Coordinates of C-alpha atoms and ligand atoms in Angstrom, one line a residue:
Chain A
M1 CA -15.4 -2.7 -29.4
T2 CA -15.8 -2.7 -25.7
S3 CA -12.9 -4.1 -23.7
Q4 CA -13.7 -7.2 -21.6
V5 CA -14.0 -6.9 -17.9
P6 CA -12.3 -10.1 -16.5
Q7 CA -14.3 -12.5 -14.5
R8 CA -13.7 -12.3 -10.8
P9 CA -11.9 -15.5 -9.9
W10 CA -13.8 -17.8 -7.5
L11 CA -10.9 -17.6 -5.0
Q12 CA -11.7 -14.0 -4.6
R13 CA -15.5 -14.3 -4.9
W14 CA -15.8 -16.7 -1.9
H15 CA -13.1 -15.0 0.2
V16 CA -11.2 -18.3 0.4
K17 CA -8.0 -16.8 1.6
P18 CA -9.2 -14.7 4.6
I19 CA -11.6 -17.5 5.7
G20 CA -8.8 -20.1 5.4
W21 CA -6.4 -18.0 7.5
T22 CA -9.0 -17.3 10.2
L23 CA -9.7 -21.0 10.5
L24 CA -6.0 -21.8 10.7
L25 CA -5.4 -19.2 13.4
V26 CA -8.3 -20.4 15.5
G27 CA -7.1 -24.0 15.1
L28 CA -3.6 -23.1 16.1
L29 CA -4.9 -21.2 19.2
I30 CA -6.9 -24.2 20.4
A31 CA -4.0 -26.6 19.7
S32 CA -1.5 -24.5 21.5
S33 CA -3.7 -24.0 24.6
R34 CA -4.2 -27.8 24.7
M35 CA -0.5 -28.5 24.4
T36 CA 0.6 -26.0 27.1
G37 CA -2.2 -27.1 29.4
V38 CA -3.9 -23.7 29.8
D39 CA -7.1 -24.3 31.7
V40 CA -9.6 -21.7 30.7
G41 CA -12.2 -23.1 33.0
M42 CA -10.0 -22.6 36.0
F43 CA -9.5 -19.0 35.0
F44 CA -13.2 -18.3 35.3
S45 CA -13.9 -20.4 38.4
N46 CA -11.1 -18.6 40.3
L47 CA -12.3 -15.1 39.3
G48 CA -13.8 -14.9 42.8
Q49 CA -10.4 -14.7 44.4
F50 CA -9.5 -11.9 42.2
T51 CA -12.6 -9.8 43.1
D52 CA -11.8 -10.6 46.7
L53 CA -8.4 -9.0 46.3
L54 CA -9.9 -6.0 44.6
V55 CA -12.2 -5.5 47.5
R56 CA -9.3 -5.6 50.0
M57 CA -7.4 -3.1 47.8
S58 CA -10.3 -0.7 47.6
R59 CA -9.3 1.2 50.8
P60 CA -5.9 2.7 49.9
A61 CA -3.9 3.7 52.9
W62 CA -3.2 7.3 51.9
D63 CA -0.9 8.0 54.8
Y64 CA 1.5 5.6 53.2
L65 CA 2.0 8.0 50.2
P66 CA 4.8 10.1 51.6
V67 CA 6.8 7.0 52.3
I68 CA 6.8 5.9 48.7
L69 CA 7.5 9.3 47.0
Q70 CA 11.2 8.9 47.4
P71 CA 11.3 5.3 45.8
L72 CA 8.9 6.4 43.1
Y73 CA 11.3 9.2 42.3
E74 CA 14.2 6.7 42.3
T75 CA 12.2 4.5 39.8
I76 CA 11.8 7.4 37.4
Q77 CA 15.5 8.2 37.7
M78 CA 16.4 4.6 37.0
A79 CA 14.2 4.5 34.0
I80 CA 15.6 7.7 32.5
L81 CA 19.2 6.8 33.2
G82 CA 18.8 3.2 31.9
T83 CA 17.0 4.3 28.8
T84 CA 19.5 7.0 28.0
I85 CA 22.5 4.8 28.4
G86 CA 20.9 2.0 26.4
A87 CA 19.8 4.4 23.6
A88 CA 23.2 6.0 23.4
F89 CA 24.9 2.7 22.9
A90 CA 22.2 1.7 20.4
V91 CA 23.0 4.5 18.0
P92 CA 26.4 3.2 16.7
F93 CA 25.1 -0.4 16.6
A94 CA 22.0 0.7 14.7
V95 CA 24.2 2.4 12.1
L96 CA 26.3 -0.6 11.7
A97 CA 23.3 -2.9 11.4
A98 CA 21.5 -0.9 8.7
S99 CA 21.8 -2.5 5.4
N100 CA 21.7 0.8 3.4
L101 CA 24.7 2.2 5.3
V102 CA 26.9 -0.9 5.8
H103 CA 27.3 -3.0 2.7
N104 CA 29.7 -5.5 4.3
R105 CA 27.3 -8.4 4.9
W106 CA 29.6 -10.0 7.5
L107 CA 29.9 -7.0 9.7
R108 CA 26.2 -6.4 9.5
G109 CA 25.5 -10.1 10.3
I110 CA 27.7 -10.1 13.4
I111 CA 26.2 -6.9 14.7
R112 CA 22.7 -8.2 14.2
L113 CA 23.6 -11.5 15.9
I114 CA 24.8 -9.6 18.9
L115 CA 21.6 -7.5 19.0
D116 CA 19.5 -10.6 18.7
L117 CA 21.3 -12.2 21.6
V118 CA 20.8 -9.2 23.7
R119 CA 17.1 -9.1 22.9
T120 CA 16.8 -12.7 23.8
L121 CA 17.9 -12.2 27.4
P122 CA 14.8 -11.8 29.5
D123 CA 14.9 -8.6 31.6
L124 CA 14.0 -10.5 34.8
L125 CA 17.0 -12.8 34.3
L126 CA 19.2 -9.8 33.7
A127 CA 17.9 -8.2 36.9
A128 CA 18.6 -11.3 38.9
I129 CA 22.1 -11.5 37.6
F130 CA 22.9 -7.9 38.3
V131 CA 21.4 -7.9 41.7
A132 CA 23.7 -10.8 42.4
I133 CA 26.7 -8.8 41.0
F134 CA 25.9 -5.3 42.3
G135 CA 23.9 -6.2 45.3
I136 CA 20.4 -5.0 46.1
G137 CA 19.9 -1.4 44.9
S138 CA 19.3 0.8 41.9
T139 CA 22.6 0.1 40.2
A140 CA 21.4 -3.3 39.2
G141 CA 18.1 -1.8 38.0
V142 CA 19.8 0.8 35.9
V143 CA 22.2 -1.7 34.2
T144 CA 19.3 -4.1 33.5
L145 CA 17.2 -1.3 32.0
A146 CA 20.1 -0.1 30.0
I147 CA 20.7 -3.5 28.4
F148 CA 17.0 -4.1 27.9
S149 CA 16.6 -0.7 26.2
F150 CA 19.7 -1.2 24.1
G151 CA 18.3 -4.4 22.7
M152 CA 14.9 -3.0 21.9
V153 CA 15.9 0.5 20.7
S154 CA 18.8 -0.7 18.5
K155 CA 16.4 -2.8 16.4
L156 CA 13.8 0.0 16.2
F157 CA 16.6 2.5 15.3
Y158 CA 18.1 0.4 12.5
E159 CA 14.7 -0.2 11.0
V160 CA 14.2 3.6 10.9
I161 CA 17.6 4.1 9.3
E162 CA 16.7 1.6 6.6
T163 CA 13.7 3.7 5.5
I164 CA 15.5 7.0 5.0
D165 CA 15.9 8.8 1.7
M166 CA 19.3 7.9 0.2
G167 CA 19.4 11.0 -2.0
P168 CA 21.0 13.4 0.5
L169 CA 23.7 10.7 1.2
E170 CA 24.5 10.6 -2.5
A171 CA 24.7 14.4 -2.5
L172 CA 27.0 14.6 0.5
E173 CA 29.2 11.8 -1.0
S174 CA 29.5 13.8 -4.2
V175 CA 30.5 16.9 -2.2
G176 CA 33.5 14.9 -0.9
A177 CA 32.4 14.4 2.6
N178 CA 33.7 11.4 4.6
K179 CA 31.5 8.7 6.2
L180 CA 31.1 10.3 9.6
T181 CA 30.2 13.7 8.1
I182 CA 27.7 12.0 5.7
I183 CA 26.0 10.3 8.6
W184 CA 25.9 13.6 10.6
Y185 CA 24.6 15.7 7.8
A186 CA 22.4 13.4 5.7
V187 CA 21.3 10.6 8.0
L188 CA 20.9 12.1 11.5
P189 CA 18.4 14.9 10.5
Q190 CA 16.2 12.3 8.8
I191 CA 16.0 10.0 11.8
L192 CA 16.3 12.3 14.8
N193 CA 12.6 12.8 15.4
Q194 CA 11.8 9.1 15.2
F195 CA 14.8 8.3 17.4
V196 CA 13.4 10.7 20.1
S197 CA 10.0 9.2 19.6
Y198 CA 11.2 5.7 20.2
F199 CA 13.3 6.8 23.1
L200 CA 10.3 8.2 24.8
Y201 CA 8.3 5.1 24.0
T202 CA 11.0 3.0 25.6
L203 CA 11.1 5.3 28.6
E204 CA 7.4 4.6 29.1
I205 CA 7.9 0.9 29.0
N206 CA 10.9 1.2 31.3
V207 CA 9.0 3.1 34.0
R208 CA 6.6 0.2 34.1
A209 CA 9.3 -2.5 33.8
S210 CA 11.3 -0.9 36.7
T211 CA 8.5 -1.5 39.1
V212 CA 8.7 -5.2 38.3
L213 CA 12.5 -5.2 38.5
G214 CA 12.4 -3.6 41.9
Y215 CA 10.6 -6.8 42.9
L216 CA 13.9 -8.6 42.4
G217 CA 15.7 -6.1 44.6
A218 CA 16.8 -3.9 41.7
G219 CA 15.8 -0.7 43.6
G220 CA 12.9 1.7 43.2
I221 CA 9.2 1.4 44.0
G222 CA 9.2 -2.3 43.2
V223 CA 10.9 -3.1 46.5
F224 CA 8.0 -1.5 48.3
L225 CA 5.5 -3.2 46.1
Q226 CA 7.0 -6.6 47.0
R227 CA 7.1 -5.7 50.7
S228 CA 3.5 -4.8 50.9
L229 CA 2.4 -7.9 49.0
N230 CA 4.4 -10.1 51.3
Q231 CA 2.8 -8.6 54.3
F232 CA -0.7 -8.9 52.7
N233 CA -1.0 -5.2 53.3
Y234 CA -3.2 -4.6 50.3
S235 CA -4.2 -1.1 51.2
Q236 CA -0.6 -0.1 50.9
T237 CA -0.4 -2.1 47.6
A238 CA -3.3 -0.1 46.3
V239 CA -1.5 3.2 47.0
I240 CA 1.6 2.0 45.3
I241 CA -0.3 0.9 42.2
L242 CA -2.3 4.1 42.0
A243 CA 0.8 6.3 42.5
T244 CA 2.7 4.3 39.8
L245 CA -0.3 4.7 37.5
V246 CA -0.2 8.5 37.9
V247 CA 3.5 8.5 37.1
V248 CA 3.0 6.3 34.0
M249 CA 0.1 8.5 32.9
V250 CA 2.1 11.7 33.3
I251 CA 5.1 10.3 31.4
D252 CA 2.7 9.0 28.7
G253 CA 1.2 12.4 28.4
I254 CA 4.6 14.2 28.2
S255 CA 5.9 11.7 25.6
N256 CA 2.8 11.8 23.5
H257 CA 2.9 15.5 23.5
L258 CA 6.6 15.6 22.5
R259 CA 6.0 13.0 19.8
R260 CA 3.2 15.1 18.3
V261 CA 5.3 18.2 18.3
L262 CA 8.3 16.3 16.8
L263 CA 6.6 14.4 14.0
Chain B
M1 CA 47.5 28.7 -23.9
E2 CA 45.6 26.0 -22.3
A3 CA 45.1 23.2 -24.7
T4 CA 44.7 20.2 -22.3
P5 CA 41.1 19.2 -21.9
I6 CA 39.6 19.3 -18.4
I7 CA 38.1 15.8 -18.8
S8 CA 39.2 13.1 -21.1
F9 CA 37.7 9.6 -21.7
K10 CA 40.0 7.0 -23.3
N11 CA 38.5 3.6 -24.2
V12 CA 36.2 3.7 -21.2
N13 CA 34.0 0.7 -20.7
K14 CA 31.6 0.0 -17.9
I15 CA 29.9 -3.3 -17.3
Y16 CA 27.6 -3.6 -14.3
D17 CA 27.9 -6.6 -12.0
N18 CA 24.8 -8.1 -13.5
G19 CA 26.3 -8.0 -17.0
T20 CA 24.5 -4.9 -18.3
V21 CA 26.7 -2.8 -20.5
G22 CA 26.7 0.7 -19.1
L23 CA 29.3 2.3 -21.3
K24 CA 31.0 1.0 -24.4
D25 CA 34.3 2.3 -25.7
I26 CA 33.8 5.9 -24.8
N27 CA 36.4 8.3 -26.3
F28 CA 36.1 12.0 -26.1
D29 CA 37.6 15.1 -24.6
I30 CA 35.8 18.0 -22.8
P31 CA 37.6 21.3 -23.1
R32 CA 37.7 23.6 -20.1
G33 CA 34.7 25.9 -19.9
E34 CA 32.4 23.9 -22.2
F35 CA 28.7 23.6 -21.7
L36 CA 28.2 20.0 -22.8
V37 CA 24.8 18.4 -23.0
V38 CA 24.4 14.6 -23.1
V39 CA 21.2 13.3 -24.7
G40 CA 19.9 9.8 -25.2
L41 CA 17.0 7.5 -24.5
S42 CA 16.2 6.2 -21.0
G43 CA 18.8 3.5 -20.2
A44 CA 21.3 4.8 -22.8
G45 CA 23.9 5.3 -20.1
K46 CA 23.8 9.1 -19.4
S47 CA 23.7 8.8 -15.7
T48 CA 26.4 6.2 -15.8
L49 CA 28.6 8.4 -17.8
L50 CA 28.2 11.4 -15.5
R51 CA 28.8 9.3 -12.4
T52 CA 32.1 7.9 -13.7
I53 CA 33.5 11.5 -13.7
N54 CA 33.3 11.9 -9.9
R55 CA 33.8 8.2 -9.3
M56 CA 30.4 7.6 -7.9
H57 CA 30.5 4.7 -10.4
E58 CA 33.7 2.8 -11.1
I59 CA 34.6 2.0 -14.7
T60 CA 35.6 -1.5 -15.8
S61 CA 38.4 -0.6 -18.2
G62 CA 39.9 2.4 -19.9
E63 CA 41.0 5.7 -18.4
I64 CA 39.4 8.9 -17.3
R65 CA 41.7 11.9 -16.8
I66 CA 40.7 15.1 -15.1
E67 CA 43.0 18.0 -15.5
N68 CA 45.4 15.5 -17.0
E69 CA 45.4 13.3 -13.9
P70 CA 44.1 9.7 -14.2
I71 CA 41.4 9.5 -11.5
S72 CA 41.2 5.7 -11.1
Q73 CA 43.9 5.4 -8.4
Y74 CA 42.4 8.0 -6.1
K75 CA 41.4 6.6 -2.7
G76 CA 40.1 8.0 0.6
R77 CA 41.2 11.6 1.0
S78 CA 42.5 12.1 -2.6
L79 CA 39.1 10.8 -3.9
R80 CA 37.3 13.3 -1.6
L81 CA 39.5 16.1 -2.9
L82 CA 38.6 15.1 -6.5
R83 CA 34.9 15.2 -5.6
R84 CA 35.3 18.5 -4.0
K85 CA 36.1 20.2 -7.2
I86 CA 33.2 18.5 -9.1
G87 CA 29.7 19.7 -8.1
M88 CA 26.8 17.5 -8.7
I89 CA 23.1 18.4 -9.3
F90 CA 20.4 15.7 -9.2
Q91 CA 17.0 15.2 -10.6
N92 CA 15.5 14.9 -7.1
F93 CA 17.6 17.8 -5.7
N94 CA 18.7 15.5 -2.8
L95 CA 18.5 18.1 -0.1
V96 CA 18.1 17.1 3.5
K97 CA 14.4 18.1 3.7
R98 CA 14.2 18.5 7.5
S99 CA 17.3 20.8 7.6
S100 CA 17.4 24.5 7.0
V101 CA 18.4 25.9 3.7
A102 CA 21.5 27.4 5.4
K103 CA 22.6 24.0 6.7
N104 CA 22.0 22.4 3.3
V105 CA 24.1 25.0 1.6
L106 CA 26.9 24.9 4.1
A107 CA 27.0 21.1 3.7
G108 CA 28.6 21.8 0.3
R109 CA 31.6 23.2 2.2
V110 CA 32.3 20.3 4.6
S111 CA 35.1 18.9 2.6
Y112 CA 37.1 22.0 3.4
Y113 CA 37.0 21.3 7.1
P114 CA 38.2 18.6 9.4
T115 CA 35.4 16.2 10.5
W116 CA 35.0 17.5 14.0
K117 CA 34.6 21.1 12.8
S118 CA 32.0 20.0 10.2
I119 CA 30.1 18.1 12.9
L120 CA 30.1 20.9 15.3
S121 CA 29.1 23.3 12.4
L122 CA 32.2 25.5 13.2
F123 CA 32.1 27.2 9.8
S124 CA 34.2 30.4 9.4
A125 CA 32.4 33.7 9.1
A126 CA 33.7 34.0 5.6
D127 CA 32.1 30.7 4.7
K128 CA 28.8 31.7 6.2
Q129 CA 29.0 34.9 4.1
K130 CA 29.8 32.7 1.1
A131 CA 26.6 30.7 1.8
V132 CA 24.6 33.9 1.6
Q133 CA 26.3 34.9 -1.6
S134 CA 25.7 31.5 -3.1
L135 CA 22.0 31.8 -2.4
Q136 CA 22.1 35.3 -3.8
R137 CA 23.4 34.0 -7.0
V138 CA 20.4 31.7 -7.3
S139 CA 18.1 34.6 -6.1
L140 CA 17.0 32.7 -2.9
A141 CA 18.8 34.6 -0.1
E142 CA 15.5 35.4 1.6
K143 CA 15.0 31.6 2.2
L144 CA 18.2 31.2 4.2
Y145 CA 16.4 30.1 7.4
A146 CA 13.5 28.3 5.8
R147 CA 13.3 24.5 6.0
A148 CA 14.2 22.8 2.7
D149 CA 10.8 21.0 2.5
E150 CA 9.0 24.3 2.6
L151 CA 10.4 25.2 -0.8
S152 CA 9.0 24.4 -4.3
G153 CA 10.8 22.0 -6.5
G154 CA 12.5 24.7 -8.5
Q155 CA 13.6 26.5 -5.4
Q156 CA 15.0 23.3 -4.0
Q157 CA 17.0 22.8 -7.1
R158 CA 18.4 26.3 -6.8
V159 CA 19.4 25.5 -3.2
A160 CA 21.2 22.4 -4.5
I161 CA 23.0 24.6 -7.0
A162 CA 24.0 27.0 -4.2
R163 CA 25.3 24.0 -2.2
T164 CA 27.4 23.0 -5.2
L165 CA 28.8 26.6 -5.4
M166 CA 30.1 26.2 -1.9
Q167 CA 32.5 23.6 -3.3
D168 CA 34.1 26.2 -5.6
P169 CA 33.7 23.6 -8.3
K170 CA 35.6 23.5 -11.6
I171 CA 33.1 21.1 -13.1
I172 CA 29.4 20.8 -12.5
L173 CA 27.6 17.6 -13.4
A174 CA 23.8 17.8 -13.7
D175 CA 21.8 14.6 -14.1
E176 CA 18.5 15.6 -15.5
P177 CA 18.3 18.6 -13.3
I178 CA 14.9 19.8 -14.7
A179 CA 13.1 16.5 -15.1
S180 CA 10.7 17.2 -12.3
L181 CA 10.2 20.9 -13.0
D182 CA 7.7 22.9 -15.0
P183 CA 8.7 24.8 -18.1
L184 CA 9.2 28.2 -16.4
T185 CA 11.4 26.9 -13.5
T186 CA 13.2 24.7 -16.1
K187 CA 14.3 27.9 -17.8
T188 CA 15.3 29.5 -14.5
V189 CA 17.5 26.6 -13.5
M190 CA 19.0 26.2 -17.0
D191 CA 19.8 29.9 -17.1
I192 CA 21.6 29.7 -13.8
L193 CA 23.7 26.8 -15.0
K194 CA 24.5 28.7 -18.2
R195 CA 25.5 31.8 -16.2
L196 CA 27.8 29.8 -14.0
N197 CA 29.4 28.4 -17.1
Q198 CA 29.9 31.8 -18.7
E199 CA 30.6 34.0 -15.7
D200 CA 32.7 31.6 -13.6
G201 CA 34.1 29.5 -16.4
I202 CA 32.8 26.3 -14.8
T203 CA 32.7 23.4 -17.1
V204 CA 29.1 22.1 -17.1
I205 CA 27.9 18.7 -18.2
V206 CA 24.1 18.3 -18.3
N207 CA 22.1 15.1 -19.0
L208 CA 18.8 16.1 -20.7
H209 CA 15.9 14.3 -22.3
S210 CA 14.8 17.3 -24.3
V211 CA 16.5 17.9 -27.6
A212 CA 15.0 21.4 -27.8
L213 CA 16.6 22.4 -24.4
A214 CA 19.9 20.8 -25.5
R215 CA 19.9 23.0 -28.6
A216 CA 19.1 26.1 -26.7
Y217 CA 21.9 25.8 -24.1
A218 CA 24.6 23.5 -25.3
D219 CA 28.0 24.4 -26.8
R220 CA 28.2 20.8 -27.9
I221 CA 25.9 17.8 -27.9
V222 CA 26.9 14.2 -27.3
G223 CA 24.4 11.5 -28.0
L224 CA 24.4 8.1 -26.3
R225 CA 22.7 5.0 -27.4
A226 CA 23.1 1.7 -25.5
G227 CA 26.3 3.0 -23.8
E228 CA 27.9 4.2 -27.0
V229 CA 28.6 7.7 -28.3
V230 CA 26.6 7.8 -31.5
Y231 CA 26.7 11.6 -31.9
D232 CA 29.2 14.3 -31.0
E233 CA 28.9 17.7 -32.6
P234 CA 29.4 21.3 -31.7
I235 CA 26.2 23.2 -31.6
G236 CA 26.8 25.0 -34.9
Q237 CA 26.6 21.7 -36.7
V238 CA 23.7 20.1 -34.9
T239 CA 20.7 19.4 -37.1
E240 CA 17.4 18.0 -36.2
A241 CA 17.8 15.0 -38.5
D242 CA 21.1 14.0 -37.0
L243 CA 19.7 14.2 -33.5
N244 CA 16.9 11.9 -34.4
R245 CA 19.6 9.2 -35.0
V246 CA 20.2 9.3 -31.3
Y247 CA 16.6 8.4 -30.6
Q248 CA 16.3 5.6 -33.0
T249 CA 15.4 2.3 -31.4
V250 CA 17.3 -0.9 -32.2
Ligands
ATP301 N1 23.3 -0.3 -10.5 C1 23.1 -0.9 -11.7 N2 23.2 -2.2 -11.8 C2 22.9 -2.8 -13.0 N3 22.6 -2.1 -14.1 C3 22.4 -0.8 -14.0 C4 22.7 -0.1 -12.8 N4 22.5 1.2 -13.0 C5 22.1 1.3 -14.3 N5 22.1 0.1 -14.9 C6 21.8 -0.1 -16.3 O1 22.7 0.6 -17.1 C7 22.1 1.1 -18.3 C8 22.3 2.6 -18.3 O2 21.7 3.2 -17.2 P1 21.7 4.8 -16.9 O3 21.0 5.0 -15.6 O4 23.0 5.3 -17.1 O5 20.8 5.3 -18.1 P2 20.2 6.8 -18.3 O6 20.6 7.1 -19.7 O7 20.7 7.7 -17.3 O8 18.7 6.6 -18.3 P3 17.6 7.6 -17.7 O9 17.3 8.6 -18.8 O10 16.4 6.7 -17.6 O11 18.0 8.1 -16.5 C9 20.6 0.7 -18.2 O12 20.4 -0.4 -19.0 C10 20.4 0.4 -16.7 O13 19.4 -0.6 -16.6
MG302 MG1 19.7 8.7 -15.7

């Protein structure tokens, strides 16, 4: 007797599910652009203005470069400081939010609620608030980046923690180790590489973000970006953008390299 | 004369939260220095039994005594001190794969140190020496600085045994320690456990699936079925036919 090969159900044969999902997504896309009043036509008809801008930026004023080196340096410092502070605070919160480490549903729920709240605050709003509190300058930028990184990194961190192998924790528990020692010996080595990798990733994002934050007066290169744009000095704008691009690329390169070495 | 058993179970029952019966009216004593093998089908309750001894699982009713002390009231530090004298070996070795062998072995000693010293790895020179000696006992001293995930399964299990030795255990619990090993490494690991039992007088309790292995190493065999002890004989009296009772279904 030969065993029967089952018939392929028609649902699979005609790819009903993928086609259905695609149609639904396209439908949603059209509906949402209608509702929010996005005018795709206007985007294309105004492309001319954009090319005009590009032409005016095509002659970078290189003599402006020495002026922006210092603020560029400040931007990098802001990003590193903000990311480090945010990530440092994220570690204990991530541990408390991880369902495989904290079995108390209430504690976990409260911690996650706090994290969700922090993530909901837009970084631009934060920057505006802290510029109002600390005045124009990099302090406001660092605090904003720290809070922004904290929200982002803590979620990434606790998701990493939730994927670890629980075996070593069991072993350390059976040895008679206390909670803190268990985390240090059995959890940390398993997550350290991914933590560093996410830290670097957040740092990249923060270097970019801090240029925008500077726009609100939160220090760094963004202040100069805003000034040049206000003065319609597009050749200076071009220098700022190109210099920032170089910095972002260098940091990308370094962090990509470190991540490859680590993982 | 030492007559009191090192471990004693009295009317021990364990019912899991979902209603599954883990252990049912367990009564038996384990004398100091015994090599006890627990056999039984999958789901018979072997792991449950083992884990009640170091309180990794709580029992529902009854009493377990270790060195004549009821263990159920231990909390916090006293529970950690109980666990310190009971080593545990796992089927999956449970090493920290990214850490060095040395760090894995020293982790077995952390309960002898205050937390801050453990965290800063401030182990005494004597304990570092002890780590080397523990590895020598499982013939793996040359792997001291290797990363745990560079080792074969059998080697990892030997590192786990070395980690346990750092505790200076009076009891070793081994939950299917050889289930993921080949026959040759199985023999190596079982021989090590037997040697620790004979040379150091450590009481060893091993869960096994293989009856042949049980007969080769045990002083005594306990058979579990559906959470109940259905067999309990010293090795001299063990017969093949009897053991088959343990593996009857129903
Ligand atoms: N955490 C748990 N919650 C509910 N039931 C459990 C839990 N752990 C084990 N059980 C059940 O308790 C019974 C005994 O399980 P146990 O793991 O002790 O068996 P075992 O003899 O070790 O089996 P194996 O040889 O497969 O390891 C099984 O029916 C199992 O499904
Ligand atoms: Mg088991």
